[in-house]
């Protein structure tokens, strides 16, 4: 809706990509970055924007930025249902991680009611 040329990845709770969507004009790096953000959110069970804050250089968790596959940038959002992590969504291509977050949260909001576990 915002007109960004972005890629969106949805992963399951193990971080395995289930869906990848890419705007035809999105940068070549966006699919891999979106998948990495989603994988990171699912793996650490934390939204990536929170990981940005807690893994700043000099903090005890700074090393997670160097883990293979970890993408510690805004835009990775966990998806929970019934109190359990069921997956994550990652977005890349908006002008900054904060806008990637907005898009990822909108995507999660659009589907969360249909996946609620009872």
PDB file of C-alpha atoms in Angstrom:
ATOM      1  CA  UNK A   1       0.000   0.000   0.000  1.00  0.00           C
ATOM      2  CA  UNK A   2       2.881   2.377   0.671  1.00  0.00           C
ATOM      3  CA  UNK A   3       4.387   1.888  -2.773  1.00  0.00           C
ATOM      4  CA  UNK A   4       7.697   0.445  -1.614  1.00  0.00           C
ATOM      5  CA  UNK A   5       9.612  -1.886  -3.896  1.00  0.00           C
ATOM      6  CA  UNK A   6      10.182  -4.612  -1.353  1.00  0.00           C
ATOM      7  CA  UNK A   7      10.503  -8.329  -0.773  1.00  0.00           C
ATOM      8  CA  UNK A   8       8.555 -10.163   1.913  1.00  0.00           C
ATOM      9  CA  UNK A   9       9.469 -13.541   3.371  1.00  0.00           C
ATOM     10  CA  UNK A  10       7.414 -15.686   5.720  1.00  0.00           C
ATOM     11  CA  UNK A  11       9.166 -18.459   7.642  1.00  0.00           C
ATOM     12  CA  UNK A  12       7.851 -21.209   9.871  1.00  0.00           C
ATOM     13  CA  UNK A  13       8.854 -21.505  13.519  1.00  0.00           C
ATOM     14  CA  UNK A  14      12.084 -23.233  12.507  1.00  0.00           C
ATOM     15  CA  UNK A  15      13.075 -20.383  10.188  1.00  0.00           C
ATOM     16  CA  UNK A  16      12.392 -22.292   6.960  1.00  0.00           C
ATOM     17  CA  UNK A  17      11.067 -20.003   4.226  1.00  0.00           C
ATOM     18  CA  UNK A  18       7.477 -20.852   3.308  1.00  0.00           C
ATOM     19  CA  UNK A  19       6.590 -17.834   1.155  1.00  0.00           C
ATOM     20  CA  UNK A  20       8.660 -15.264  -0.724  1.00  0.00           C
ATOM     21  CA  UNK A  21       7.131 -12.307  -2.555  1.00  0.00           C
ATOM     22  CA  UNK A  22       9.205  -9.716  -4.383  1.00  0.00           C
ATOM     23  CA  UNK A  23       8.201  -6.575  -6.187  1.00  0.00           C
ATOM     24  CA  UNK A  24       9.631  -6.745  -9.681  1.00  0.00           C
ATOM     25  CA  UNK A  25      11.586  -3.545  -9.078  1.00  0.00           C
ATOM     26  CA  UNK A  26      12.911  -4.465  -5.616  1.00  0.00           C
ATOM     27  CA  UNK A  27      16.677  -4.593  -5.287  1.00  0.00           C
ATOM     28  CA  UNK A  28      18.513  -7.836  -5.906  1.00  0.00           C
ATOM     29  CA  UNK A  29      19.470  -8.042  -2.219  1.00  0.00           C
ATOM     30  CA  UNK A  30      15.926  -7.787  -0.871  1.00  0.00           C
ATOM     31  CA  UNK A  31      14.776 -11.442  -1.035  1.00  0.00           C
ATOM     32  CA  UNK A  32      17.810 -12.726   0.860  1.00  0.00           C
ATOM     33  CA  UNK A  33      17.644  -9.869   3.358  1.00  0.00           C
ATOM     34  CA  UNK A  34      13.907 -10.350   3.994  1.00  0.00           C
ATOM     35  CA  UNK A  35      14.421 -14.084   4.521  1.00  0.00           C
ATOM     36  CA  UNK A  36      17.347 -13.367   6.837  1.00  0.00           C
ATOM     37  CA  UNK A  37      15.307 -10.951   8.927  1.00  0.00           C
ATOM     38  CA  UNK A  38      12.462 -13.460   9.238  1.00  0.00           C
ATOM     39  CA  UNK A  39      14.910 -16.269  10.105  1.00  0.00           C
ATOM     40  CA  UNK A  40      16.577 -14.079  12.724  1.00  0.00           C
ATOM     41  CA  UNK A  41      13.258 -13.122  14.335  1.00  0.00           C
ATOM     42  CA  UNK A  42      12.121 -16.758  14.468  1.00  0.00           C
ATOM     43  CA  UNK A  43      15.477 -18.064  15.698  1.00  0.00           C
ATOM     44  CA  UNK A  44      15.780 -15.577  18.536  1.00  0.00           C
ATOM     45  CA  UNK A  45      12.011 -15.365  19.115  1.00  0.00           C
ATOM     46  CA  UNK A  46      12.391 -11.596  19.087  1.00  0.00           C
ATOM     47  CA  UNK A  47      11.555  -8.830  16.646  1.00  0.00           C
ATOM     48  CA  UNK A  48      14.734  -7.730  14.902  1.00  0.00           C
ATOM     49  CA  UNK A  49      14.341  -4.082  15.902  1.00  0.00           C
ATOM     50  CA  UNK A  50      14.647  -5.211  19.518  1.00  0.00           C
ATOM     51  CA  UNK A  51      17.774  -7.173  18.606  1.00  0.00           C
ATOM     52  CA  UNK A  52      19.275  -4.039  17.044  1.00  0.00           C
ATOM     53  CA  UNK A  53      18.987  -2.315  20.417  1.00  0.00           C
ATOM     54  CA  UNK A  54      20.220  -5.217  22.560  1.00  0.00           C
ATOM     55  CA  UNK A  55      23.186  -6.183  20.371  1.00  0.00           C
ATOM     56  CA  UNK A  56      24.966  -2.853  20.091  1.00  0.00           C
ATOM     57  CA  UNK A  57      28.782  -3.012  20.065  1.00  0.00           C
ATOM     58  CA  UNK A  58      30.142  -3.409  23.565  1.00  0.00           C
ATOM     59  CA  UNK A  59      27.063  -5.172  24.935  1.00  0.00           C
ATOM     60  CA  UNK A  60      27.087  -8.828  26.041  1.00  0.00           C
ATOM     61  CA  UNK A  61      24.931  -9.817  23.044  1.00  0.00           C
ATOM     62  CA  UNK A  62      26.929  -7.917  20.404  1.00  0.00           C
ATOM     63  CA  UNK A  63      28.294 -11.204  19.057  1.00  0.00           C
ATOM     64  CA  UNK A  64      24.929 -12.298  17.659  1.00  0.00           C
ATOM     65  CA  UNK A  65      25.461  -9.809  14.827  1.00  0.00           C
ATOM     66  CA  UNK A  66      28.309 -12.017  13.624  1.00  0.00           C
ATOM     67  CA  UNK A  67      26.374 -15.288  13.557  1.00  0.00           C
ATOM     68  CA  UNK A  68      26.026 -16.809  10.084  1.00  0.00           C
ATOM     69  CA  UNK A  69      22.638 -15.946   8.606  1.00  0.00           C
ATOM     70  CA  UNK A  70      21.662 -13.397  11.257  1.00  0.00           C
ATOM     71  CA  UNK A  71      20.318 -10.135   9.842  1.00  0.00           C
ATOM     72  CA  UNK A  72      20.060  -7.656  12.686  1.00  0.00           C
ATOM     73  CA  UNK A  73      18.130  -4.842  11.013  1.00  0.00           C
ATOM     74  CA  UNK A  74      14.554  -3.684  11.549  1.00  0.00           C
ATOM     75  CA  UNK A  75      11.901  -5.529   9.557  1.00  0.00           C
ATOM     76  CA  UNK A  76      11.755  -9.008  11.121  1.00  0.00           C
ATOM     77  CA  UNK A  77       8.600  -9.632  13.162  1.00  0.00           C
ATOM     78  CA  UNK A  78       7.610 -12.776  15.049  1.00  0.00           C
ATOM     79  CA  UNK A  79       4.185 -14.333  14.465  1.00  0.00           C
ATOM     80  CA  UNK A  80       2.513 -15.875  17.489  1.00  0.00           C
ATOM     81  CA  UNK A  81      -0.750 -17.740  17.841  1.00  0.00           C
ATOM     82  CA  UNK A  82      -2.191 -19.347  20.938  1.00  0.00           C
ATOM     83  CA  UNK A  83       0.774 -18.061  22.939  1.00  0.00           C
ATOM     84  CA  UNK A  84       3.282 -19.937  20.769  1.00  0.00           C
ATOM     85  CA  UNK A  85       5.694 -18.822  18.097  1.00  0.00           C
ATOM     86  CA  UNK A  86       4.433 -20.098  14.739  1.00  0.00           C
ATOM     87  CA  UNK A  87       6.759 -18.187  12.423  1.00  0.00           C
ATOM     88  CA  UNK A  88       8.024 -14.780  11.401  1.00  0.00           C
ATOM     89  CA  UNK A  89       7.800 -12.295   8.589  1.00  0.00           C
ATOM     90  CA  UNK A  90      10.677 -10.292   7.156  1.00  0.00           C
ATOM     91  CA  UNK A  91      10.522  -7.248   4.899  1.00  0.00           C
ATOM     92  CA  UNK A  92      13.335  -5.582   2.967  1.00  0.00           C
ATOM     93  CA  UNK A  93      13.195  -2.696   0.537  1.00  0.00           C
ATOM     94  CA  UNK A  94      11.324   0.067   2.337  1.00  0.00           C
ATOM     95  CA  UNK A  95      13.370   3.198   3.064  1.00  0.00           C
ATOM     96  CA  UNK A  96      14.843   1.998   6.367  1.00  0.00           C
ATOM     97  CA  UNK A  97      14.297  -0.692   8.948  1.00  0.00           C
ATOM     98  CA  UNK A  98      11.609   1.314  10.707  1.00  0.00           C
ATOM     99  CA  UNK A  99       9.476   1.307   7.550  1.00  0.00           C
ATOM    100  CA  UNK A 100      10.258  -2.380   6.949  1.00  0.00           C
ATOM    101  CA  UNK A 101       8.855  -2.924  10.472  1.00  0.00           C
ATOM    102  CA  UNK A 102       5.658  -1.027   9.636  1.00  0.00           C
ATOM    103  CA  UNK A 103       5.129  -3.202   6.554  1.00  0.00           C
ATOM    104  CA  UNK A 104       5.894  -6.442   8.419  1.00  0.00           C
ATOM    105  CA  UNK A 105       3.505  -5.541  11.237  1.00  0.00           C
ATOM    106  CA  UNK A 106       0.759  -4.739   8.720  1.00  0.00           C
ATOM    107  CA  UNK A 107       1.280  -8.123   7.081  1.00  0.00           C
ATOM    108  CA  UNK A 108       1.141  -9.920  10.402  1.00  0.00           C
ATOM    109  CA  UNK A 109      -2.021  -8.034  11.394  1.00  0.00           C
ATOM    110  CA  UNK A 110      -3.682  -9.072   8.150  1.00  0.00           C
ATOM    111  CA  UNK A 111      -3.312 -12.789   8.873  1.00  0.00           C
ATOM    112  CA  UNK A 112      -3.088 -13.246  12.631  1.00  0.00           C
ATOM    113  CA  UNK A 113      -6.840 -13.775  13.118  1.00  0.00           C
ATOM    114  CA  UNK A 114      -6.884 -16.591  10.570  1.00  0.00           C
ATOM    115  CA  UNK A 115      -4.088 -18.529  12.320  1.00  0.00           C
ATOM    116  CA  UNK A 116      -5.148 -18.135  15.933  1.00  0.00           C
ATOM    117  CA  UNK A 117      -4.877 -21.512  17.653  1.00  0.00           C
ATOM    118  CA  UNK A 118      -7.685 -22.595  19.923  1.00  0.00           C
TER     119      UNK A 118
END
